[in-house]
């Protein structure tokens, strides 16, 4: 599928079972011709009219906002060491080994999407408490596109400090289903229903899976009451569904949408999509949006939500 195909945006906004869904380009990946999170990748997405794209954002040593996924520069770029140890000026000289493209600043990404219909999903890669000055820096940078942005994080203590932009909560640090996972700092405990979860309820033998999950969802909603969306990994969404709960439908009762991450090249695209729609996912985040668009066209009729 050509990224200039006029029907691409519509294919990535399908109507399934009477509900409009959204496909999001993970790390601004579309054709694969550009480095993830690069400005060139973002511009390609915007030019193609994708409905939503995601970038990862980290703070530089001088509080500059840099679009990069990993904590360390070593694996992907010509730089070395942690992103947070370098100034914005120094990071501007770093390029991706794969393409020679520069690291993007969040302000550049915002300029690229301003005036478009593309929603910007910012994945805030900061687990330690965010400072007031950084809150101000981030919200000020996002102000020009505040109506078309959502900021996601696994750290509720940081999301609660954001008041001028919509926020999305990823509960991975509190509850996730990852079979075969090695011991990690958090959660440290695997409960009787298979979830990694440090809550005492996770190992309570007198609760049914449904009682356990419903109680945990209620607790987790309280961590970020303002969240308009939960971003949950696909494996966890499927495990919850196997236990009889459609997570997206459960969250919808409280006005919260479900975004499932990340559909990858190795996954059976159509089967994965169908299971996610059944689980009530409103958004699917993917590394392979062109393959997803092709699969959607094969079995559903897209709808133009912005006619004319």
PDB file of C-alpha atoms in Angstrom:
ATOM      1  CA  UNK A   1       0.000   0.000   0.000  1.00  0.00           C
ATOM      2  CA  UNK A   2       1.350   3.406  -0.985  1.00  0.00           C
ATOM      3  CA  UNK A   3       1.707   5.875   1.879  1.00  0.00           C
ATOM      4  CA  UNK A   4       0.248   8.504  -0.465  1.00  0.00           C
ATOM      5  CA  UNK A   5      -2.916   6.462  -0.966  1.00  0.00           C
ATOM      6  CA  UNK A   6      -5.857   8.834  -0.441  1.00  0.00           C
ATOM      7  CA  UNK A   7      -7.743   6.110   1.400  1.00  0.00           C
ATOM      8  CA  UNK A   8      -5.044   5.436   3.980  1.00  0.00           C
ATOM      9  CA  UNK A   9      -6.473   7.745   6.639  1.00  0.00           C
ATOM     10  CA  UNK A  10      -9.916   6.204   6.215  1.00  0.00           C
ATOM     11  CA  UNK A  11      -8.473   2.698   6.408  1.00  0.00           C
ATOM     12  CA  UNK A  12      -6.803   3.638   9.708  1.00  0.00           C
ATOM     13  CA  UNK A  13     -10.137   4.933  11.054  1.00  0.00           C
ATOM     14  CA  UNK A  14     -12.342   1.877  10.571  1.00  0.00           C
ATOM     15  CA  UNK A  15     -15.854   1.442  11.843  1.00  0.00           C
ATOM     16  CA  UNK A  16     -16.041  -1.966  13.511  1.00  0.00           C
ATOM     17  CA  UNK A  17     -19.147  -3.330  15.224  1.00  0.00           C
ATOM     18  CA  UNK A  18     -20.746   0.095  15.080  1.00  0.00           C
ATOM     19  CA  UNK A  19     -17.800   1.891  16.709  1.00  0.00           C
ATOM     20  CA  UNK A  20     -15.110   4.080  15.200  1.00  0.00           C
ATOM     21  CA  UNK A  21     -11.602   2.780  15.964  1.00  0.00           C
ATOM     22  CA  UNK A  22      -8.184   4.355  15.453  1.00  0.00           C
ATOM     23  CA  UNK A  23      -4.869   2.901  14.346  1.00  0.00           C
ATOM     24  CA  UNK A  24      -1.821   4.710  15.769  1.00  0.00           C
ATOM     25  CA  UNK A  25       1.654   4.717  14.215  1.00  0.00           C
ATOM     26  CA  UNK A  26       4.055   3.609  16.954  1.00  0.00           C
ATOM     27  CA  UNK A  27       7.216   5.768  17.123  1.00  0.00           C
ATOM     28  CA  UNK A  28       5.811   7.547  14.041  1.00  0.00           C
ATOM     29  CA  UNK A  29       6.572   4.445  11.952  1.00  0.00           C
ATOM     30  CA  UNK A  30       4.743   4.294   8.629  1.00  0.00           C
ATOM     31  CA  UNK A  31       6.698   3.091   5.591  1.00  0.00           C
ATOM     32  CA  UNK A  32       9.785   2.064   7.576  1.00  0.00           C
ATOM     33  CA  UNK A  33      11.997   4.328   5.474  1.00  0.00           C
ATOM     34  CA  UNK A  34      12.817   6.612   8.390  1.00  0.00           C
ATOM     35  CA  UNK A  35      14.238   6.159  11.874  1.00  0.00           C
ATOM     36  CA  UNK A  36      11.641   5.727  14.650  1.00  0.00           C
ATOM     37  CA  UNK A  37      10.775   9.021  16.365  1.00  0.00           C
ATOM     38  CA  UNK A  38      12.624  11.029  13.725  1.00  0.00           C
ATOM     39  CA  UNK A  39      11.201  14.270  12.358  1.00  0.00           C
ATOM     40  CA  UNK A  40      11.231  12.738   8.873  1.00  0.00           C
ATOM     41  CA  UNK A  41       9.060   9.863  10.110  1.00  0.00           C
ATOM     42  CA  UNK A  42       6.620  12.293  11.708  1.00  0.00           C
ATOM     43  CA  UNK A  43       6.400  14.366   8.524  1.00  0.00           C
ATOM     44  CA  UNK A  44       5.721  11.244   6.471  1.00  0.00           C
ATOM     45  CA  UNK A  45       2.853  10.319   8.801  1.00  0.00           C
ATOM     46  CA  UNK A  46       1.357  13.786   8.674  1.00  0.00           C
ATOM     47  CA  UNK A  47       1.667  14.001   4.871  1.00  0.00           C
ATOM     48  CA  UNK A  48      -0.155  10.664   4.610  1.00  0.00           C
ATOM     49  CA  UNK A  49      -2.923  11.928   6.908  1.00  0.00           C
ATOM     50  CA  UNK A  50      -2.632   9.220   9.551  1.00  0.00           C
ATOM     51  CA  UNK A  51      -5.166   9.765  12.350  1.00  0.00           C
ATOM     52  CA  UNK A  52      -2.700   9.309  15.206  1.00  0.00           C
ATOM     53  CA  UNK A  53       1.022   8.943  15.742  1.00  0.00           C
ATOM     54  CA  UNK A  54       3.127   8.297  18.839  1.00  0.00           C
ATOM     55  CA  UNK A  55       6.534   9.653  19.808  1.00  0.00           C
ATOM     56  CA  UNK A  56       8.642   8.875  22.871  1.00  0.00           C
ATOM     57  CA  UNK A  57       9.876  11.913  24.793  1.00  0.00           C
ATOM     58  CA  UNK A  58      12.800  12.247  27.178  1.00  0.00           C
ATOM     59  CA  UNK A  59      14.303  15.209  28.989  1.00  0.00           C
ATOM     60  CA  UNK A  60      17.845  16.270  28.182  1.00  0.00           C
ATOM     61  CA  UNK A  61      20.200  17.516  30.900  1.00  0.00           C
ATOM     62  CA  UNK A  62      19.039  21.101  30.300  1.00  0.00           C
ATOM     63  CA  UNK A  63      15.347  20.053  30.235  1.00  0.00           C
ATOM     64  CA  UNK A  64      15.137  20.035  26.440  1.00  0.00           C
ATOM     65  CA  UNK A  65      12.436  17.704  25.089  1.00  0.00           C
ATOM     66  CA  UNK A  66      13.976  15.058  22.842  1.00  0.00           C
ATOM     67  CA  UNK A  67      12.084  12.388  20.909  1.00  0.00           C
ATOM     68  CA  UNK A  68      13.873   9.109  21.601  1.00  0.00           C
ATOM     69  CA  UNK A  69      12.786   5.733  22.960  1.00  0.00           C
ATOM     70  CA  UNK A  70      15.744   4.271  24.842  1.00  0.00           C
ATOM     71  CA  UNK A  71      17.412   5.702  27.925  1.00  0.00           C
ATOM     72  CA  UNK A  72      20.803   5.145  26.267  1.00  0.00           C
ATOM     73  CA  UNK A  73      22.003   6.418  22.907  1.00  0.00           C
ATOM     74  CA  UNK A  74      24.459   3.581  22.296  1.00  0.00           C
ATOM     75  CA  UNK A  75      22.392   0.966  20.480  1.00  0.00           C
ATOM     76  CA  UNK A  76      20.814   3.127  17.767  1.00  0.00           C
ATOM     77  CA  UNK A  77      22.851   6.277  17.291  1.00  0.00           C
ATOM     78  CA  UNK A  78      26.284   7.796  16.823  1.00  0.00           C
ATOM     79  CA  UNK A  79      26.105   9.056  20.407  1.00  0.00           C
ATOM     80  CA  UNK A  80      26.958   7.341  23.672  1.00  0.00           C
ATOM     81  CA  UNK A  81      25.643   7.397  27.225  1.00  0.00           C
ATOM     82  CA  UNK A  82      22.252   8.358  28.605  1.00  0.00           C
ATOM     83  CA  UNK A  83      20.053  10.910  26.880  1.00  0.00           C
ATOM     84  CA  UNK A  84      19.515  12.654  30.214  1.00  0.00           C
ATOM     85  CA  UNK A  85      23.255  13.300  30.622  1.00  0.00           C
ATOM     86  CA  UNK A  86      23.546  15.388  27.436  1.00  0.00           C
ATOM     87  CA  UNK A  87      22.426  18.927  26.666  1.00  0.00           C
ATOM     88  CA  UNK A  88      19.982  19.594  23.876  1.00  0.00           C
ATOM     89  CA  UNK A  89      22.762  21.195  21.850  1.00  0.00           C
ATOM     90  CA  UNK A  90      24.938  18.072  22.145  1.00  0.00           C
ATOM     91  CA  UNK A  91      22.028  15.790  21.215  1.00  0.00           C
ATOM     92  CA  UNK A  92      21.404  17.801  18.053  1.00  0.00           C
ATOM     93  CA  UNK A  93      24.720  16.490  16.725  1.00  0.00           C
ATOM     94  CA  UNK A  94      23.680  12.850  17.269  1.00  0.00           C
ATOM     95  CA  UNK A  95      22.303  10.885  14.313  1.00  0.00           C
ATOM     96  CA  UNK A  96      20.699   7.484  13.804  1.00  0.00           C
ATOM     97  CA  UNK A  97      23.145   4.946  12.398  1.00  0.00           C
ATOM     98  CA  UNK A  98      20.461   3.377  10.216  1.00  0.00           C
ATOM     99  CA  UNK A  99      19.464   6.510   8.287  1.00  0.00           C
ATOM    100  CA  UNK A 100      21.773   9.376   9.239  1.00  0.00           C
ATOM    101  CA  UNK A 101      18.754  11.358  10.437  1.00  0.00           C
ATOM    102  CA  UNK A 102      19.001  13.620  13.478  1.00  0.00           C
ATOM    103  CA  UNK A 103      17.180  13.243  16.755  1.00  0.00           C
ATOM    104  CA  UNK A 104      14.004  15.295  16.771  1.00  0.00           C
ATOM    105  CA  UNK A 105      12.957  17.842  19.361  1.00  0.00           C
ATOM    106  CA  UNK A 106       9.356  17.765  20.547  1.00  0.00           C
ATOM    107  CA  UNK A 107       8.874  21.361  19.417  1.00  0.00           C
ATOM    108  CA  UNK A 108       9.789  20.320  15.857  1.00  0.00           C
ATOM    109  CA  UNK A 109       7.260  17.495  15.978  1.00  0.00           C
ATOM    110  CA  UNK A 110       4.582  19.904  17.178  1.00  0.00           C
ATOM    111  CA  UNK A 111       5.365  22.267  14.294  1.00  0.00           C
ATOM    112  CA  UNK A 112       5.039  19.320  11.900  1.00  0.00           C
ATOM    113  CA  UNK A 113       1.556  18.305  13.079  1.00  0.00           C
ATOM    114  CA  UNK A 114       0.180  21.794  13.695  1.00  0.00           C
ATOM    115  CA  UNK A 115      -2.707  22.476  11.341  1.00  0.00           C
ATOM    116  CA  UNK A 116      -3.173  18.785  10.517  1.00  0.00           C
ATOM    117  CA  UNK A 117      -5.868  16.382  11.733  1.00  0.00           C
ATOM    118  CA  UNK A 118      -3.314  13.970  13.211  1.00  0.00           C
ATOM    119  CA  UNK A 119      -3.481  13.308  16.959  1.00  0.00           C
ATOM    120  CA  UNK A 120      -0.122  13.322  18.726  1.00  0.00           C
ATOM    121  CA  UNK A 121       0.440  10.709  21.421  1.00  0.00           C
ATOM    122  CA  UNK A 122       3.398  11.592  23.645  1.00  0.00           C
ATOM    123  CA  UNK A 123       4.880   8.686  25.599  1.00  0.00           C
ATOM    124  CA  UNK A 124       6.628  10.381  28.520  1.00  0.00           C
ATOM    125  CA  UNK A 125       9.725   8.326  29.366  1.00  0.00           C
ATOM    126  CA  UNK A 126      10.230   9.563  32.922  1.00  0.00           C
ATOM    127  CA  UNK A 127       9.614   7.397  35.975  1.00  0.00           C
ATOM    128  CA  UNK A 128      11.124   9.560  38.697  1.00  0.00           C
ATOM    129  CA  UNK A 129       8.928  12.462  39.870  1.00  0.00           C
ATOM    130  CA  UNK A 130       8.748  15.271  37.373  1.00  0.00           C
ATOM    131  CA  UNK A 131       9.761  18.727  38.589  1.00  0.00           C
ATOM    132  CA  UNK A 132       7.416  21.743  38.377  1.00  0.00           C
ATOM    133  CA  UNK A 133       9.732  23.375  35.851  1.00  0.00           C
ATOM    134  CA  UNK A 134       9.578  20.323  33.617  1.00  0.00           C
ATOM    135  CA  UNK A 135       5.793  20.200  33.901  1.00  0.00           C
ATOM    136  CA  UNK A 136       5.692  23.805  32.741  1.00  0.00           C
ATOM    137  CA  UNK A 137       8.173  23.104  29.932  1.00  0.00           C
ATOM    138  CA  UNK A 138       6.192  20.139  28.635  1.00  0.00           C
ATOM    139  CA  UNK A 139       2.749  21.723  28.858  1.00  0.00           C
ATOM    140  CA  UNK A 140       3.985  24.947  27.298  1.00  0.00           C
ATOM    141  CA  UNK A 141       5.532  23.035  24.395  1.00  0.00           C
ATOM    142  CA  UNK A 142       2.280  21.125  23.812  1.00  0.00           C
ATOM    143  CA  UNK A 143       0.009  24.171  24.123  1.00  0.00           C
ATOM    144  CA  UNK A 144      -0.199  24.844  20.333  1.00  0.00           C
ATOM    145  CA  UNK A 145      -1.680  21.375  19.755  1.00  0.00           C
ATOM    146  CA  UNK A 146      -3.392  20.817  23.116  1.00  0.00           C
ATOM    147  CA  UNK A 147      -6.664  19.899  21.405  1.00  0.00           C
ATOM    148  CA  UNK A 148      -5.023  17.059  19.456  1.00  0.00           C
ATOM    149  CA  UNK A 149      -2.589  15.555  21.965  1.00  0.00           C
ATOM    150  CA  UNK A 150      -2.598  12.922  24.687  1.00  0.00           C
ATOM    151  CA  UNK A 151       0.301  12.342  27.095  1.00  0.00           C
ATOM    152  CA  UNK A 152       0.806   8.778  28.276  1.00  0.00           C
ATOM    153  CA  UNK A 153       2.988   7.363  31.029  1.00  0.00           C
ATOM    154  CA  UNK A 154       3.447   4.396  33.347  1.00  0.00           C
ATOM    155  CA  UNK A 155       4.039   6.844  36.224  1.00  0.00           C
ATOM    156  CA  UNK A 156       0.782   8.093  37.771  1.00  0.00           C
ATOM    157  CA  UNK A 157       2.689  10.487  40.035  1.00  0.00           C
ATOM    158  CA  UNK A 158       3.756  12.371  36.909  1.00  0.00           C
ATOM    159  CA  UNK A 159       0.440  12.218  35.072  1.00  0.00           C
ATOM    160  CA  UNK A 160      -1.340  13.707  38.095  1.00  0.00           C
ATOM    161  CA  UNK A 161       0.826  16.815  37.790  1.00  0.00           C
ATOM    162  CA  UNK A 162      -0.330  17.535  34.233  1.00  0.00           C
ATOM    163  CA  UNK A 163      -3.431  19.708  34.124  1.00  0.00           C
ATOM    164  CA  UNK A 164      -3.385  21.391  30.697  1.00  0.00           C
ATOM    165  CA  UNK A 165      -3.249  18.333  28.438  1.00  0.00           C
ATOM    166  CA  UNK A 166      -5.264  15.076  28.268  1.00  0.00           C
ATOM    167  CA  UNK A 167      -3.485  12.130  29.895  1.00  0.00           C
ATOM    168  CA  UNK A 168      -3.432   8.349  29.373  1.00  0.00           C
ATOM    169  CA  UNK A 169      -2.344   5.805  31.985  1.00  0.00           C
ATOM    170  CA  UNK A 170      -0.308   2.676  31.272  1.00  0.00           C
ATOM    171  CA  UNK A 171      -0.711   0.321  34.281  1.00  0.00           C
ATOM    172  CA  UNK A 172       2.304  -1.884  33.446  1.00  0.00           C
ATOM    173  CA  UNK A 173       4.161  -1.035  36.679  1.00  0.00           C
ATOM    174  CA  UNK A 174       1.164  -2.183  38.708  1.00  0.00           C
ATOM    175  CA  UNK A 175      -0.452  -4.994  36.728  1.00  0.00           C
ATOM    176  CA  UNK A 176       0.647  -6.848  33.610  1.00  0.00           C
ATOM    177  CA  UNK A 177       0.608 -10.312  32.107  1.00  0.00           C
ATOM    178  CA  UNK A 178       4.000 -11.333  30.753  1.00  0.00           C
ATOM    179  CA  UNK A 179       4.546 -15.125  30.696  1.00  0.00           C
ATOM    180  CA  UNK A 180       8.179 -16.142  31.093  1.00  0.00           C
ATOM    181  CA  UNK A 181       9.218 -12.739  32.358  1.00  0.00           C
ATOM    182  CA  UNK A 182      12.301 -12.609  34.545  1.00  0.00           C
ATOM    183  CA  UNK A 183      12.139 -11.040  37.964  1.00  0.00           C
ATOM    184  CA  UNK A 184      11.947  -7.273  37.714  1.00  0.00           C
ATOM    185  CA  UNK A 185      11.979  -4.448  40.270  1.00  0.00           C
ATOM    186  CA  UNK A 186       8.213  -3.966  39.850  1.00  0.00           C
ATOM    187  CA  UNK A 187       5.899  -5.661  40.042  1.00  0.00           C
ATOM    188  CA  UNK A 188       7.918  -8.307  41.897  1.00  0.00           C
ATOM    189  CA  UNK A 189       5.104 -10.744  42.593  1.00  0.00           C
ATOM    190  CA  UNK A 190       3.229 -13.032  40.232  1.00  0.00           C
ATOM    191  CA  UNK A 191      -0.313 -13.625  41.422  1.00  0.00           C
ATOM    192  CA  UNK A 192      -2.456 -16.731  41.299  1.00  0.00           C
ATOM    193  CA  UNK A 193      -4.228 -15.564  38.128  1.00  0.00           C
ATOM    194  CA  UNK A 194      -0.961 -15.143  36.235  1.00  0.00           C
ATOM    195  CA  UNK A 195      -0.595 -11.360  36.457  1.00  0.00           C
ATOM    196  CA  UNK A 196       2.490  -9.610  37.746  1.00  0.00           C
ATOM    197  CA  UNK A 197       0.954  -7.548  40.519  1.00  0.00           C
ATOM    198  CA  UNK A 198       2.228  -6.589  43.972  1.00  0.00           C
ATOM    199  CA  UNK A 199      -1.246  -6.101  45.424  1.00  0.00           C
ATOM    200  CA  UNK A 200      -2.107  -8.546  48.262  1.00  0.00           C
ATOM    201  CA  UNK A 201      -5.285  -9.287  46.336  1.00  0.00           C
ATOM    202  CA  UNK A 202      -3.243 -10.882  43.552  1.00  0.00           C
ATOM    203  CA  UNK A 203      -2.491 -13.855  45.806  1.00  0.00           C
ATOM    204  CA  UNK A 204      -5.813 -14.078  47.599  1.00  0.00           C
ATOM    205  CA  UNK A 205      -7.203 -17.567  46.892  1.00  0.00           C
ATOM    206  CA  UNK A 206     -10.746 -16.622  47.901  1.00  0.00           C
ATOM    207  CA  UNK A 207     -11.422 -14.195  45.059  1.00  0.00           C
ATOM    208  CA  UNK A 208     -12.486 -15.194  41.584  1.00  0.00           C
ATOM    209  CA  UNK A 209     -10.486 -13.836  38.650  1.00  0.00           C
ATOM    210  CA  UNK A 210     -13.343 -11.473  37.849  1.00  0.00           C
ATOM    211  CA  UNK A 211     -13.549 -10.165  41.435  1.00  0.00           C
ATOM    212  CA  UNK A 212      -9.798  -9.678  41.524  1.00  0.00           C
ATOM    213  CA  UNK A 213      -9.655  -7.800  38.233  1.00  0.00           C
ATOM    214  CA  UNK A 214     -12.663  -5.589  38.921  1.00  0.00           C
ATOM    215  CA  UNK A 215     -11.220  -4.600  42.307  1.00  0.00           C
ATOM    216  CA  UNK A 216      -7.831  -3.848  40.799  1.00  0.00           C
ATOM    217  CA  UNK A 217      -9.320  -1.790  37.970  1.00  0.00           C
ATOM    218  CA  UNK A 218     -11.142   0.323  40.542  1.00  0.00           C
ATOM    219  CA  UNK A 219      -7.915   0.875  42.495  1.00  0.00           C
ATOM    220  CA  UNK A 220      -5.901   1.687  39.401  1.00  0.00           C
ATOM    221  CA  UNK A 221      -8.471   4.175  38.110  1.00  0.00           C
ATOM    222  CA  UNK A 222      -7.981   6.041  41.356  1.00  0.00           C
ATOM    223  CA  UNK A 223      -4.283   6.527  40.624  1.00  0.00           C
ATOM    224  CA  UNK A 224      -5.024   8.833  37.678  1.00  0.00           C
ATOM    225  CA  UNK A 225      -8.648   9.981  37.956  1.00  0.00           C
ATOM    226  CA  UNK A 226      -8.273  12.385  35.029  1.00  0.00           C
ATOM    227  CA  UNK A 227      -7.100   9.714  32.562  1.00  0.00           C
ATOM    228  CA  UNK A 228      -9.180   9.657  29.381  1.00  0.00           C
ATOM    229  CA  UNK A 229      -7.478   6.478  28.178  1.00  0.00           C
ATOM    230  CA  UNK A 230      -5.600   3.431  29.401  1.00  0.00           C
ATOM    231  CA  UNK A 231      -2.725   2.192  27.249  1.00  0.00           C
ATOM    232  CA  UNK A 232      -2.367  -1.540  27.900  1.00  0.00           C
ATOM    233  CA  UNK A 233      -0.098  -4.113  26.266  1.00  0.00           C
ATOM    234  CA  UNK A 234      -1.828  -6.612  23.998  1.00  0.00           C
ATOM    235  CA  UNK A 235      -0.839  -9.679  26.027  1.00  0.00           C
ATOM    236  CA  UNK A 236      -2.477  -8.243  29.131  1.00  0.00           C
ATOM    237  CA  UNK A 237      -5.631  -7.287  27.203  1.00  0.00           C
ATOM    238  CA  UNK A 238      -5.906 -10.843  25.881  1.00  0.00           C
ATOM    239  CA  UNK A 239      -5.343 -12.464  29.294  1.00  0.00           C
ATOM    240  CA  UNK A 240      -8.046 -10.286  30.815  1.00  0.00           C
ATOM    241  CA  UNK A 241     -10.370 -11.279  27.963  1.00  0.00           C
ATOM    242  CA  UNK A 242      -9.600 -14.960  28.550  1.00  0.00           C
ATOM    243  CA  UNK A 243     -10.820 -14.472  32.123  1.00  0.00           C
ATOM    244  CA  UNK A 244     -14.146 -13.152  30.902  1.00  0.00           C
ATOM    245  CA  UNK A 245     -13.706  -9.361  30.915  1.00  0.00           C
ATOM    246  CA  UNK A 246     -13.570  -7.130  27.847  1.00  0.00           C
ATOM    247  CA  UNK A 247     -11.270  -4.463  29.241  1.00  0.00           C
ATOM    248  CA  UNK A 248     -12.297  -1.776  26.761  1.00  0.00           C
ATOM    249  CA  UNK A 249     -15.972  -2.246  27.583  1.00  0.00           C
ATOM    250  CA  UNK A 250     -15.215  -2.220  31.323  1.00  0.00           C
ATOM    251  CA  UNK A 251     -13.283   1.045  31.047  1.00  0.00           C
ATOM    252  CA  UNK A 252     -15.922   2.598  28.796  1.00  0.00           C
ATOM    253  CA  UNK A 253     -18.353   2.459  31.720  1.00  0.00           C
ATOM    254  CA  UNK A 254     -16.196   5.179  33.282  1.00  0.00           C
ATOM    255  CA  UNK A 255     -15.619   7.233  30.146  1.00  0.00           C
ATOM    256  CA  UNK A 256     -12.143   5.798  29.567  1.00  0.00           C
ATOM    257  CA  UNK A 257     -10.977   4.423  26.215  1.00  0.00           C
ATOM    258  CA  UNK A 258      -8.592   1.504  25.692  1.00  0.00           C
ATOM    259  CA  UNK A 259      -5.490   1.816  23.502  1.00  0.00           C
ATOM    260  CA  UNK A 260      -3.701  -1.527  23.025  1.00  0.00           C
ATOM    261  CA  UNK A 261       0.043  -1.695  22.297  1.00  0.00           C
ATOM    262  CA  UNK A 262       1.969  -2.794  20.251  1.00  0.00           C
ATOM    263  CA  UNK A 263       0.930  -4.844  17.202  1.00  0.00           C
ATOM    264  CA  UNK A 264       4.183  -5.948  15.567  1.00  0.00           C
ATOM    265  CA  UNK A 265       5.269  -7.431  12.259  1.00  0.00           C
ATOM    266  CA  UNK A 266       5.480 -10.924  13.739  1.00  0.00           C
ATOM    267  CA  UNK A 267       1.864 -10.878  14.928  1.00  0.00           C
ATOM    268  CA  UNK A 268      -1.035 -12.339  12.912  1.00  0.00           C
ATOM    269  CA  UNK A 269      -2.517  -8.976  11.993  1.00  0.00           C
ATOM    270  CA  UNK A 270      -6.139  -9.766  11.216  1.00  0.00           C
ATOM    271  CA  UNK A 271      -6.613 -12.261  14.065  1.00  0.00           C
ATOM    272  CA  UNK A 272      -5.006  -9.853  16.543  1.00  0.00           C
ATOM    273  CA  UNK A 273      -7.202  -6.982  15.397  1.00  0.00           C
ATOM    274  CA  UNK A 274     -10.368  -9.038  15.688  1.00  0.00           C
ATOM    275  CA  UNK A 275      -9.505 -10.066  19.254  1.00  0.00           C
ATOM    276  CA  UNK A 276      -8.715  -6.473  20.191  1.00  0.00           C
ATOM    277  CA  UNK A 277     -11.987  -5.179  18.747  1.00  0.00           C
ATOM    278  CA  UNK A 278     -13.829  -7.874  20.697  1.00  0.00           C
ATOM    279  CA  UNK A 279     -12.026  -6.718  23.859  1.00  0.00           C
ATOM    280  CA  UNK A 280     -13.319  -3.209  23.258  1.00  0.00           C
ATOM    281  CA  UNK A 281     -10.105  -1.523  22.125  1.00  0.00           C
ATOM    282  CA  UNK A 282     -10.723   1.934  20.671  1.00  0.00           C
ATOM    283  CA  UNK A 283      -7.123   2.379  19.476  1.00  0.00           C
ATOM    284  CA  UNK A 284      -4.490  -0.082  18.299  1.00  0.00           C
ATOM    285  CA  UNK A 285      -0.872   1.080  18.362  1.00  0.00           C
ATOM    286  CA  UNK A 286       1.264  -0.655  15.760  1.00  0.00           C
ATOM    287  CA  UNK A 287       4.697  -0.812  14.140  1.00  0.00           C
ATOM    288  CA  UNK A 288       3.087  -1.917  10.859  1.00  0.00           C
ATOM    289  CA  UNK A 289       0.234   0.489  10.057  1.00  0.00           C
ATOM    290  CA  UNK A 290       0.297  -0.258   6.317  1.00  0.00           C
ATOM    291  CA  UNK A 291      -0.209  -3.978   6.972  1.00  0.00           C
ATOM    292  CA  UNK A 292      -2.964  -3.142   9.451  1.00  0.00           C
ATOM    293  CA  UNK A 293      -4.658  -0.864   6.908  1.00  0.00           C
ATOM    294  CA  UNK A 294      -4.546  -3.632   4.318  1.00  0.00           C
ATOM    295  CA  UNK A 295      -6.078  -6.115   6.770  1.00  0.00           C
ATOM    296  CA  UNK A 296      -8.799  -3.661   7.750  1.00  0.00           C
ATOM    297  CA  UNK A 297      -9.696  -3.045   4.136  1.00  0.00           C
ATOM    298  CA  UNK A 298     -10.039  -6.765   3.640  1.00  0.00           C
ATOM    299  CA  UNK A 299     -12.816  -7.211   6.176  1.00  0.00           C
ATOM    300  CA  UNK A 300     -14.349  -3.898   7.191  1.00  0.00           C
ATOM    301  CA  UNK A 301     -15.683  -0.763   5.570  1.00  0.00           C
ATOM    302  CA  UNK A 302     -13.914   2.403   6.751  1.00  0.00           C
ATOM    303  CA  UNK A 303     -15.929   5.506   7.508  1.00  0.00           C
ATOM    304  CA  UNK A 304     -14.935   9.113   6.902  1.00  0.00           C
ATOM    305  CA  UNK A 305     -15.398  10.882  10.238  1.00  0.00           C
ATOM    306  CA  UNK A 306     -14.529  14.250   8.703  1.00  0.00           C
ATOM    307  CA  UNK A 307     -16.640  14.399   5.534  1.00  0.00           C
ATOM    308  CA  UNK A 308     -16.167  17.315   3.244  1.00  0.00           C
TER     309      UNK A 308
END
